[in-house]
PDB file of C-alpha atoms in Angstrom:
ATOM      1  CA  MET A 338       0.199  -0.059  -0.086  1.00 47.00           C
ATOM      2  CA  VAL A 339       1.013   3.544  -0.903  1.00 47.00           C
ATOM      3  CA  PRO A 340       1.450   5.651   1.790  1.00 54.00           C
ATOM      4  CA  GLU A 341      -0.729   8.879   1.939  1.00 63.00           C
ATOM      5  CA  TYR A 342       1.561  12.025   0.801  1.00 57.00           C
ATOM      6  CA  ASN A 343       2.614  13.941   4.062  1.00 67.00           C
ATOM      7  CA  LYS A 344       4.487  10.371   5.775  1.00 84.00           C
ATOM      8  CA  ILE A 345       6.245   9.755   2.587  1.00 94.00           C
ATOM      9  CA  LYS A 346      10.256  10.172   3.878  1.00 96.00           C
ATOM     10  CA  TYR A 347      11.764  12.576   1.519  1.00 98.00           C
ATOM     11  CA  GLY A 348      15.893  12.186   1.162  1.00 98.00           C
ATOM     12  CA  PHE A 349      18.242  15.580   0.243  1.00 98.00           C
ATOM     13  CA  VAL A 350      21.175  14.819  -0.728  1.00 98.00           C
ATOM     14  CA  ILE A 351      23.521  17.319  -0.859  1.00 98.00           C
ATOM     15  CA  LEU A 352      26.843  17.898  -1.969  1.00 97.00           C
ATOM     16  CA  HIS A 353      29.186  21.092  -0.416  1.00 97.00           C
ATOM     17  CA  TYR A 354      32.401  21.786  -1.280  1.00 95.00           C
ATOM     18  CA  MET A 355      34.234  25.541  -0.561  1.00 94.00           C
ATOM     19  CA  ALA A 356      31.108  27.708  -0.772  1.00 94.00           C
ATOM     20  CA  TYR A 357      29.823  27.994   2.067  1.00 96.00           C
ATOM     21  CA  GLU A 358      27.148  30.902   2.149  1.00 96.00           C
ATOM     22  CA  MET A 359      25.633  28.966  -0.877  1.00 96.00           C
ATOM     23  CA  THR A 360      25.083  26.014   0.614  1.00 97.00           C
ATOM     24  CA  VAL A 361      23.341  27.683   3.526  1.00 98.00           C
ATOM     25  CA  GLU A 362      20.937  29.214   0.850  1.00 97.00           C
ATOM     26  CA  CYS A 363      20.361  26.133  -0.595  1.00 97.00           C
ATOM     27  CA  VAL A 364      19.853  24.222   2.820  1.00 98.00           C
ATOM     28  CA  SER A 365      17.891  27.031   4.508  1.00 98.00           C
ATOM     29  CA  ASN A 366      15.341  27.284   1.096  1.00 97.00           C
ATOM     30  CA  LEU A 367      14.641  23.565   2.084  1.00 98.00           C
ATOM     31  CA  LEU A 368      13.937  24.274   5.541  1.00 97.00           C
ATOM     32  CA  HIS A 369      11.175  27.238   4.641  1.00 96.00           C
ATOM     33  CA  TYR A 370       9.145  25.653   2.063  1.00 96.00           C
ATOM     34  CA  PHE A 371       9.272  21.714   3.451  1.00 96.00           C
ATOM     35  CA  GLU A 372      10.441  21.813   7.057  1.00 86.00           C
ATOM     36  CA  LYS A 373       7.068  20.326   8.052  1.00 90.00           C
ATOM     37  CA  ASP A 374       7.309  17.280   5.936  1.00 94.00           C
ATOM     38  CA  ASN A 375       8.606  14.095   6.480  1.00 95.00           C
ATOM     39  CA  ILE A 376      12.514  14.776   4.754  1.00 97.00           C
ATOM     40  CA  LYS A 377      15.933  14.198   5.899  1.00 98.00           C
ATOM     41  CA  ILE A 378      19.115  16.204   4.325  1.00 98.00           C
ATOM     42  CA  VAL A 379      22.041  14.869   4.675  1.00 98.00           C
ATOM     43  CA  VAL A 380      25.139  17.483   3.345  1.00 98.00           C
ATOM     44  CA  VAL A 381      28.210  16.289   1.590  1.00 98.00           C
ATOM     45  CA  ASP A 382      31.886  17.788   2.103  1.00 98.00           C
ATOM     46  CA  ASN A 383      33.719  17.116   0.193  1.00 96.00           C
ATOM     47  CA  ALA A 384      37.289  17.613   2.358  1.00 96.00           C
ATOM     48  CA  SER A 385      37.215  21.810   1.346  1.00 96.00           C
ATOM     49  CA  SER A 386      40.112  22.976   2.104  1.00 94.00           C
ATOM     50  CA  ASN A 387      38.609  26.120   3.737  1.00 95.00           C
ATOM     51  CA  GLY A 388      37.094  24.624   6.414  1.00 96.00           C
ATOM     52  CA  SER A 389      33.446  25.044   5.651  1.00 97.00           C
ATOM     53  CA  GLY A 390      32.700  21.524   5.947  1.00 97.00           C
ATOM     54  CA  LYS A 391      33.254  21.895   9.718  1.00 97.00           C
ATOM     55  CA  GLN A 392      31.477  25.263   9.646  1.00 98.00           C
ATOM     56  CA  LEU A 393      28.725  22.892   8.729  1.00 98.00           C
ATOM     57  CA  ALA A 394      28.515  20.798  10.472  1.00 98.00           C
ATOM     58  CA  GLU A 395      28.038  23.317  13.925  1.00 98.00           C
ATOM     59  CA  PHE A 396      25.422  25.431  12.273  1.00 98.00           C
ATOM     60  CA  TYR A 397      23.704  22.567  12.056  1.00 98.00           C
ATOM     61  CA  ASP A 398      24.430  20.366  14.799  1.00 97.00           C
ATOM     62  CA  SER A 399      21.221  21.235  16.981  1.00 97.00           C
ATOM     63  CA  ASN A 400      18.821  20.679  14.048  1.00 97.00           C
ATOM     64  CA  ASN A 401      17.523  17.122  14.387  1.00 95.00           C
ATOM     65  CA  THR A 402      16.291  17.668   9.911  1.00 97.00           C
ATOM     66  CA  VAL A 403      20.069  18.135   8.883  1.00 98.00           C
ATOM     67  CA  GLU A 404      23.194  16.092   8.778  1.00 98.00           C
ATOM     68  CA  VAL A 405      26.634  17.099   7.723  1.00 98.00           C
ATOM     69  CA  LEU A 406      28.966  14.278   6.493  1.00 98.00           C
ATOM     70  CA  LEU A 407      32.749  14.965   6.487  1.00 97.00           C
ATOM     71  CA  GLY A 408      34.508  13.351   3.746  1.00 93.00           C
ATOM     72  CA  LEU A 409      38.198  12.009   3.857  1.00 92.00           C
ATOM     73  CA  LYS A 410      38.734  13.930   0.927  1.00 94.00           C
ATOM     74  CA  ASN A 411      37.523  15.267  -2.188  1.00 95.00           C
ATOM     75  CA  ASP A 412      35.808  12.307  -4.137  1.00 94.00           C
ATOM     76  CA  GLY A 413      34.165  14.283  -6.697  1.00 95.00           C
ATOM     77  CA  PHE A 414      30.734  14.651  -7.884  1.00 96.00           C
ATOM     78  CA  ALA A 415      30.041  11.092  -8.472  1.00 97.00           C
ATOM     79  CA  ARG A 416      31.187   9.537  -5.542  1.00 97.00           C
ATOM     80  CA  GLY A 417      30.496  12.805  -3.071  1.00 97.00           C
ATOM     81  CA  ASN A 418      27.070  11.841  -3.814  1.00 98.00           C
ATOM     82  CA  ASN A 419      26.990   8.718  -3.515  1.00 98.00           C
ATOM     83  CA  LEU A 420      27.533   8.385   0.094  1.00 98.00           C
ATOM     84  CA  GLY A 421      24.652  10.462   1.051  1.00 98.00           C
ATOM     85  CA  TYR A 422      22.931   8.272  -1.083  1.00 98.00           C
ATOM     86  CA  CYS A 423      23.878   5.627   0.296  1.00 98.00           C
ATOM     87  CA  TYR A 424      23.926   7.263   3.940  1.00 98.00           C
ATOM     88  CA  LEU A 425      20.108   7.859   3.697  1.00 98.00           C
ATOM     89  CA  LYS A 426      19.753   4.834   1.497  1.00 97.00           C
ATOM     90  CA  GLU A 427      20.998   2.318   5.010  1.00 97.00           C
ATOM     91  CA  ASN A 428      20.001   4.539   7.580  1.00 97.00           C
ATOM     92  CA  TYR A 429      16.315   6.786   7.116  1.00 96.00           C
ATOM     93  CA  GLN A 430      14.703   4.584   3.857  1.00 96.00           C
ATOM     94  CA  PRO A 431      13.100   7.254   2.209  1.00 97.00           C
ATOM     95  CA  GLU A 432      11.001   6.815  -0.696  1.00 97.00           C
ATOM     96  CA  TYR A 433      12.647   9.252  -2.635  1.00 98.00           C
ATOM     97  CA  ILE A 434      15.761  10.296  -2.467  1.00 98.00           C
ATOM     98  CA  ILE A 435      16.788  13.607  -4.034  1.00 98.00           C
ATOM     99  CA  VAL A 436      20.183  14.460  -5.410  1.00 98.00           C
ATOM    100  CA  MET A 437      20.681  18.143  -5.801  1.00 97.00           C
ATOM    101  CA  ASN A 438      23.341  20.793  -6.285  1.00 96.00           C
ATOM    102  CA  ASN A 439      23.710  23.623  -3.643  1.00 96.00           C
ATOM    103  CA  ASP A 440      23.071  26.291  -6.569  1.00 96.00           C
ATOM    104  CA  VAL A 441      20.166  24.838  -6.672  1.00 97.00           C
ATOM    105  CA  LEU A 442      17.108  26.796  -5.275  1.00 97.00           C
ATOM    106  CA  ILE A 443      13.277  24.906  -5.057  1.00 96.00           C
ATOM    107  CA  GLU A 444       9.889  27.363  -4.859  1.00 89.00           C
ATOM    108  CA  GLN A 445       7.161  25.679  -5.042  1.00 96.00           C
ATOM    109  CA  ASP A 446       5.293  24.563  -1.807  1.00 94.00           C
ATOM    110  CA  ASP A 447       4.035  22.040  -3.077  1.00 96.00           C
ATOM    111  CA  PHE A 448       6.912  20.461  -5.311  1.00 97.00           C
ATOM    112  CA  LEU A 449       6.680  17.022  -2.567  1.00 97.00           C
ATOM    113  CA  LYS A 450       3.683  16.650  -2.998  1.00 96.00           C
ATOM    114  CA  LYS A 451       3.911  16.636  -7.220  1.00 97.00           C
ATOM    115  CA  ILE A 452       7.099  14.542  -7.519  1.00 98.00           C
ATOM    116  CA  ASP A 453       4.962  11.286  -5.287  1.00 97.00           C
ATOM    117  CA  GLU A 454       2.003  12.195  -7.895  1.00 97.00           C
ATOM    118  CA  ILE A 455       4.281  12.060 -11.271  1.00 98.00           C
ATOM    119  CA  TYR A 456       5.359   8.632  -9.608  1.00 98.00           C
ATOM    120  CA  LYS A 457       1.494   7.342  -9.313  1.00 97.00           C
ATOM    121  CA  LYS A 458       0.719   8.307 -12.685  1.00 98.00           C
ATOM    122  CA  THR A 459       3.877   7.475 -14.720  1.00 98.00           C
ATOM    123  CA  GLY A 460       6.077   4.881 -12.752  1.00 98.00           C
ATOM    124  CA  PHE A 461       9.770   7.013 -12.880  1.00 98.00           C
ATOM    125  CA  ALA A 462      13.192   5.471 -11.724  1.00 98.00           C
ATOM    126  CA  VAL A 463      14.605   9.327 -12.224  1.00 98.00           C
ATOM    127  CA  LEU A 464      12.635  12.255 -12.217  1.00 98.00           C
ATOM    128  CA  GLY A 465      14.350  15.428 -13.781  1.00 98.00           C
ATOM    129  CA  PRO A 466      12.403  18.831 -13.160  1.00 98.00           C
ATOM    130  CA  ASP A 467      11.983  22.154 -15.109  1.00 98.00           C
ATOM    131  CA  ILE A 468      15.949  23.267 -14.211  1.00 97.00           C
ATOM    132  CA  TYR A 469      15.605  27.199 -15.614  1.00 96.00           C
ATOM    133  CA  CYS A 470      19.305  29.215 -15.113  1.00 94.00           C
ATOM    134  CA  PRO A 471      18.847  32.450 -14.322  1.00 93.00           C
ATOM    135  CA  THR A 472      22.283  33.657 -15.455  1.00 90.00           C
ATOM    136  CA  ALA A 473      22.433  31.653 -19.728  1.00 87.00           C
ATOM    137  CA  LYS A 474      19.296  32.244 -18.612  1.00 90.00           C
ATOM    138  CA  LYS A 475      17.705  29.437 -20.087  1.00 92.00           C
ATOM    139  CA  HIS A 476      16.451  26.133 -19.252  1.00 94.00           C
ATOM    140  CA  GLN A 477      19.072  23.602 -19.101  1.00 95.00           C
ATOM    141  CA  ASN A 478      16.185  19.544 -18.652  1.00 96.00           C
ATOM    142  CA  PRO A 479      16.540  18.026 -21.115  1.00 96.00           C
ATOM    143  CA  ALA A 480      20.602  17.772 -21.765  1.00 93.00           C
ATOM    144  CA  HIS A 481      20.168  15.567 -24.806  1.00 92.00           C
ATOM    145  CA  LEU A 482      17.043  13.981 -26.205  1.00 95.00           C
ATOM    146  CA  LYS A 483      19.065  11.148 -26.232  1.00 94.00           C
ATOM    147  CA  GLY A 484      21.980   9.606 -25.222  1.00 95.00           C
ATOM    148  CA  PHE A 485      25.230   9.135 -27.185  1.00 94.00           C
ATOM    149  CA  ASP A 486      26.063   5.959 -28.963  1.00 95.00           C
ATOM    150  CA  ARG A 487      29.291   3.987 -28.763  1.00 95.00           C
ATOM    151  CA  ASN A 488      30.666   6.423 -31.862  1.00 95.00           C
ATOM    152  CA  GLU A 489      29.262   9.544 -30.699  1.00 95.00           C
ATOM    153  CA  VAL A 490      31.445   8.937 -27.308  1.00 95.00           C
ATOM    154  CA  GLN A 491      35.148   8.249 -29.258  1.00 96.00           C
ATOM    155  CA  GLN A 492      34.651  11.557 -31.456  1.00 94.00           C
ATOM    156  CA  LEU A 493      34.527  13.343 -28.367  1.00 93.00           C
ATOM    157  CA  TYR A 494      37.413  12.058 -26.393  1.00 95.00           C
ATOM    158  CA  THR A 495      38.758  12.764 -29.599  1.00 94.00           C
ATOM    159  CA  THR A 496      37.656  16.415 -29.739  1.00 92.00           C
ATOM    160  CA  ILE A 497      38.195  16.886 -25.614  1.00 92.00           C
ATOM    161  CA  SER A 498      42.228  14.556 -26.120  1.00 93.00           C
ATOM    162  CA  LYS A 499      43.265  17.647 -28.264  1.00 91.00           C
ATOM    163  CA  TYR A 500      41.839  20.384 -26.137  1.00 89.00           C
ATOM    164  CA  CYS A 501      44.213  18.085 -23.256  1.00 91.00           C
ATOM    165  CA  THR A 502      47.575  17.920 -25.842  1.00 91.00           C
ATOM    166  CA  HIS A 503      47.422  22.130 -26.527  1.00 87.00           C
ATOM    167  CA  PRO A 504      44.846  23.620 -23.996  1.00 84.00           C
ATOM    168  CA  ALA A 505      46.392  27.168 -24.515  1.00 83.00           C
ATOM    169  CA  PHE A 506      46.132  27.567 -28.067  1.00 80.00           C
ATOM    170  CA  TYR A 507      42.359  26.108 -27.584  1.00 78.00           C
ATOM    171  CA  TYR A 508      41.640  28.715 -24.888  1.00 78.00           C
ATOM    172  CA  TYR A 509      41.874  31.307 -26.212  1.00 75.00           C
ATOM    173  CA  LYS A 510      41.304  29.998 -29.969  1.00 73.00           C
ATOM    174  CA  LYS A 511      37.614  29.904 -27.951  1.00 71.00           C
ATOM    175  CA  GLU A 512      37.779  32.713 -25.269  1.00 65.00           C
ATOM    176  CA  THR A 513      39.662  35.356 -27.292  1.00 59.00           C
ATOM    177  CA  PHE A 514      38.685  35.017 -30.777  1.00 51.00           C
ATOM    178  CA  GLY A 515      35.542  32.571 -30.981  1.00 50.00           C
ATOM    179  CA  LYS A 516      33.720  35.730 -29.012  1.00 54.00           C
ATOM    180  CA  LEU A 517      35.717  38.483 -31.362  1.00 48.00           C
ATOM    181  CA  LYS A 518      34.650  36.259 -34.756  1.00 43.00           C
ATOM    182  CA  ARG A 519      30.562  36.037 -33.477  1.00 48.00           C
ATOM    183  CA  LYS A 520      31.024  39.522 -32.557  1.00 54.00           C
ATOM    184  CA  ILE A 521      32.215  40.976 -35.837  1.00 49.00           C
ATOM    185  CA  ILE A 522      29.669  38.288 -38.166  1.00 47.00           C
ATOM    186  CA  LYS A 523      27.507  38.925 -35.397  1.00 52.00           C
ATOM    187  CA  GLU A 524      26.488  35.180 -35.676  1.00 49.00           C
ATOM    188  CA  PRO A 525      22.479  34.277 -34.537  1.00 51.00           C
ATOM    189  CA  LYS A 526      22.807  32.495 -30.563  1.00 56.00           C
ATOM    190  CA  ASN A 527      21.701  28.708 -30.411  1.00 57.00           C
ATOM    191  CA  VAL A 528      17.917  28.451 -30.777  1.00 63.00           C
ATOM    192  CA  ASP A 529      16.602  26.025 -28.548  1.00 72.00           C
ATOM    193  CA  THR A 530      14.589  23.833 -30.607  1.00 81.00           C
ATOM    194  CA  ILE A 531      13.368  21.090 -27.509  1.00 88.00           C
ATOM    195  CA  ASP A 532      10.105  22.036 -26.393  1.00 91.00           C
ATOM    196  CA  ARG A 533      10.486  22.211 -22.286  1.00 94.00           C
ATOM    197  CA  SER A 534       6.273  22.204 -22.103  1.00 94.00           C
ATOM    198  CA  LYS A 535       5.536  18.690 -22.546  1.00 96.00           C
ATOM    199  CA  ALA A 536       6.743  15.389 -20.054  1.00 97.00           C
ATOM    200  CA  MET A 537       9.408  13.458 -21.739  1.00 97.00           C
ATOM    201  CA  GLU A 538      10.356   9.633 -21.345  1.00 98.00           C
ATOM    202  CA  ASN A 539      14.304   8.206 -21.630  1.00 98.00           C
ATOM    203  CA  VAL A 540      15.429  12.016 -22.234  1.00 97.00           C
ATOM    204  CA  VAL A 541      18.443  12.847 -20.690  1.00 97.00           C
ATOM    205  CA  LEU A 542      18.402  14.351 -17.701  1.00 98.00           C
ATOM    206  CA  HIS A 543      20.360  17.881 -16.476  1.00 97.00           C
ATOM    207  CA  GLY A 544      22.518  16.384 -13.545  1.00 95.00           C
ATOM    208  CA  ALA A 545      21.729  19.714 -11.223  1.00 96.00           C
ATOM    209  CA  CYS A 546      18.918  17.928 -10.296  1.00 98.00           C
ATOM    210  CA  TYR A 547      17.963  14.190 -10.060  1.00 98.00           C
ATOM    211  CA  ILE A 548      14.805  12.823  -7.613  1.00 98.00           C
ATOM    212  CA  PHE A 549      15.349   8.904  -7.748  1.00 98.00           C
ATOM    213  CA  SER A 550      12.384   6.469  -6.616  1.00 98.00           C
ATOM    214  CA  LEU A 551      11.700   3.493  -4.575  1.00 98.00           C
ATOM    215  CA  ASP A 552      11.921   1.691  -8.599  1.00 98.00           C
ATOM    216  CA  PHE A 553      15.730   2.896  -8.646  1.00 98.00           C
ATOM    217  CA  ILE A 554      16.734   2.632  -5.064  1.00 98.00           C
ATOM    218  CA  LYS A 555      16.062  -0.871  -4.377  1.00 97.00           C
ATOM    219  CA  GLN A 556      17.893  -1.683  -7.498  1.00 97.00           C
ATOM    220  CA  ARG A 557      20.804   0.309  -7.176  1.00 97.00           C
ATOM    221  CA  THR A 558      23.380   0.659  -3.689  1.00 96.00           C
ATOM    222  CA  ASN A 559      24.924   3.294  -5.835  1.00 98.00           C
ATOM    223  CA  CYS A 560      23.131   6.521  -7.601  1.00 98.00           C
ATOM    224  CA  PHE A 561      26.180   7.347  -9.821  1.00 98.00           C
ATOM    225  CA  CYS A 562      29.110   5.414 -11.234  1.00 97.00           C
ATOM    226  CA  PRO A 563      31.260   6.013  -8.785  1.00 96.00           C
ATOM    227  CA  ASP A 564      34.317   5.705 -10.752  1.00 96.00           C
ATOM    228  CA  THR A 565      34.366   9.317 -12.693  1.00 96.00           C
ATOM    229  CA  PHE A 566      35.533  12.043 -10.472  1.00 95.00           C
ATOM    230  CA  LEU A 567      33.899  14.627 -12.380  1.00 92.00           C
ATOM    231  CA  TYR A 568      31.653  15.234 -15.945  1.00 93.00           C
ATOM    232  CA  MET A 569      29.800  12.219 -18.040  1.00 95.00           C
ATOM    233  CA  GLU A 570      28.027  11.392 -14.877  1.00 97.00           C
ATOM    234  CA  GLU A 571      24.423  11.753 -16.371  1.00 96.00           C
ATOM    235  CA  ASP A 572      25.671  10.396 -20.090  1.00 97.00           C
ATOM    236  CA  ILE A 573      26.694   7.239 -17.909  1.00 98.00           C
ATOM    237  CA  LEU A 574      23.588   7.162 -15.768  1.00 98.00           C
ATOM    238  CA  HIS A 575      21.107   7.785 -18.374  1.00 98.00           C
ATOM    239  CA  TYR A 576      23.317   4.801 -20.601  1.00 98.00           C
ATOM    240  CA  GLU A 577      22.713   2.582 -17.454  1.00 98.00           C
ATOM    241  CA  CYS A 578      19.207   3.526 -16.792  1.00 98.00           C
ATOM    242  CA  MET A 579      18.588   2.273 -20.236  1.00 97.00           C
ATOM    243  CA  LYS A 580      20.087  -0.586 -19.606  1.00 96.00           C
ATOM    244  CA  LYS A 581      18.500  -1.783 -17.149  1.00 96.00           C
ATOM    245  CA  GLY A 582      15.240  -0.837 -18.405  1.00 97.00           C
ATOM    246  CA  LEU A 583      14.511   2.241 -15.296  1.00 98.00           C
ATOM    247  CA  LYS A 584      11.786   4.390 -16.633  1.00 98.00           C
ATOM    248  CA  MET A 585      13.816   8.589 -16.531  1.00 98.00           C
ATOM    249  CA  LEU A 586      11.477  11.505 -17.362  1.00 98.00           C
ATOM    250  CA  TYR A 587      11.599  14.775 -17.219  1.00 98.00           C
ATOM    251  CA  SER A 588       8.806  16.762 -16.594  1.00 98.00           C
ATOM    252  CA  PRO A 589       8.081  20.114 -16.558  1.00 97.00           C
ATOM    253  CA  TYR A 590       5.366  20.711 -13.643  1.00 97.00           C
ATOM    254  CA  ILE A 591       8.031  20.388 -10.919  1.00 98.00           C
ATOM    255  CA  LYS A 592      10.443  23.263 -11.307  1.00 97.00           C
ATOM    256  CA  VAL A 593      14.105  24.626  -9.538  1.00 98.00           C
ATOM    257  CA  LYS A 594      15.944  27.658 -10.118  1.00 96.00           C
ATOM    258  CA  HIS A 595      19.548  27.083 -11.179  1.00 97.00           C
ATOM    259  CA  LEU A 596      22.668  29.324 -10.443  1.00 92.00           C
ATOM    260  CA  GLU A 597      25.288  27.033 -11.404  1.00 76.00           C
ATOM    261  CA  ASP A 598      28.916  26.229 -11.700  1.00 59.00           C
ATOM    262  CA  VAL A 599      29.467  28.015  -8.145  1.00 56.00           C
ATOM    263  CA  SER A 600      31.073  25.575  -5.750  1.00 49.00           C
ATOM    264  CA  THR A 601      33.641  25.199  -9.120  1.00 49.00           C
ATOM    265  CA  ASN A 602      33.628  29.266  -9.054  1.00 50.00           C
ATOM    266  CA  ALA A 603      35.082  29.557  -5.136  1.00 51.00           C
ATOM    267  CA  SER A 604      38.095  26.739  -5.766  1.00 51.00           C
ATOM    268  CA  ILE A 605      39.233  28.030  -9.228  1.00 51.00           C
ATOM    269  CA  LYS A 606      39.391  32.024 -10.049  1.00 56.00           C
ATOM    270  CA  SER A 607      41.690  31.338 -13.586  1.00 67.00           C
ATOM    271  CA  GLY A 608      39.393  30.845 -16.655  1.00 79.00           C
ATOM    272  CA  ILE A 609      42.400  28.691 -18.253  1.00 83.00           C
ATOM    273  CA  LYS A 610      42.648  27.056 -15.107  1.00 84.00           C
ATOM    274  CA  LYS A 611      39.185  25.856 -15.053  1.00 84.00           C
ATOM    275  CA  PHE A 612      39.452  24.708 -19.350  1.00 86.00           C
ATOM    276  CA  MET A 613      42.036  22.460 -18.511  1.00 89.00           C
ATOM    277  CA  MET A 614      40.903  20.468 -15.305  1.00 88.00           C
ATOM    278  CA  LYS A 615      37.366  20.635 -17.437  1.00 89.00           C
ATOM    279  CA  ASN A 616      38.806  19.100 -20.238  1.00 90.00           C
ATOM    280  CA  ASN A 617      41.957  16.607 -18.459  1.00 93.00           C
ATOM    281  CA  GLU A 618      38.508  15.121 -15.623  1.00 93.00           C
ATOM    282  CA  MET A 619      36.654  15.046 -18.960  1.00 93.00           C
ATOM    283  CA  LYS A 620      38.698  12.746 -20.767  1.00 95.00           C
ATOM    284  CA  THR A 621      39.162  10.852 -18.400  1.00 96.00           C
ATOM    285  CA  SER A 622      35.658  10.513 -17.725  1.00 96.00           C
ATOM    286  CA  ILE A 623      34.876   9.616 -21.166  1.00 96.00           C
ATOM    287  CA  MET A 624      37.062   6.905 -20.662  1.00 97.00           C
ATOM    288  CA  ILE A 625      35.341   4.881 -18.346  1.00 97.00           C
ATOM    289  CA  PHE A 626      32.151   5.512 -20.193  1.00 97.00           C
ATOM    290  CA  LEU A 627      33.756   3.731 -23.014  1.00 97.00           C
ATOM    291  CA  LYS A 628      35.052   1.392 -21.033  1.00 97.00           C
ATOM    292  CA  ILE A 629      31.542   0.823 -20.233  1.00 97.00           C
ATOM    293  CA  MET A 630      30.131   0.407 -23.558  1.00 97.00           C
ATOM    294  CA  ASP A 631      32.167  -1.752 -24.704  1.00 95.00           C
ATOM    295  CA  GLU A 632      31.160  -4.625 -20.846  1.00 94.00           C
ATOM    296  CA  THR A 633      27.876  -4.205 -21.231  1.00 88.00           C
ATOM    297  CA  ASP A 634      27.674  -3.854 -25.460  1.00 76.00           C
TER     298      ASP A 634
END
């Protein structure tokens, strides 16, 4: 028997790295809307070198709704979120686990109720909300309408490898000459042709916010492939869900705001350093993705 909405337990996982104020704002946002609901918030600190993880643990020490897990080292996006996901699954047995970036804000007081209503109608394993990024002025979900095939992943690996081999050349080509070219010839911005006003099944969902139902939680020890450090998590998750027959669903009826890249910006100020870090991690993650494809095809 499915429990009534107000008796359902919802778990939140928020991955923290360096950006103390943003994580506090994110948690405060959840408490504002859902403190009277049956929720548990787990903040996972990825061994922030500025001591902000310990600050959070002290700040929420007397709050029974919020628990802070202090990582011994920076485990990256996938393993950091897996820690919180596993902790909730083993200790609180929630019906839904919501894994979201610390730069994501919810602005619907019926957000949790809508999750349960959508599940009862669709039986999703993974649900993605309408994610709006105000800085980019765009909606980010779904990330892609279909997953990559092996040839596409191999092509991506070839391109990223070039960026890693000659990072300065490609960074300045992209950032300096690319911007100048667009300014001179007035290239039109990319036009978004995806109709995001309707629900879509088995699309690639954006990694800023995932809602996992019991259909997923019962089958998966981890929410993400634990081998990556950063990047490609959403593409690997989609591939693995499709292989296992786990339904992924985008719904425009639940909405979040994504402030984007707060943790990365707090730790890496230099543009070229961020470019190098991103491409090096992307290359490693693509190699892992190719290995997964080879082992399951």
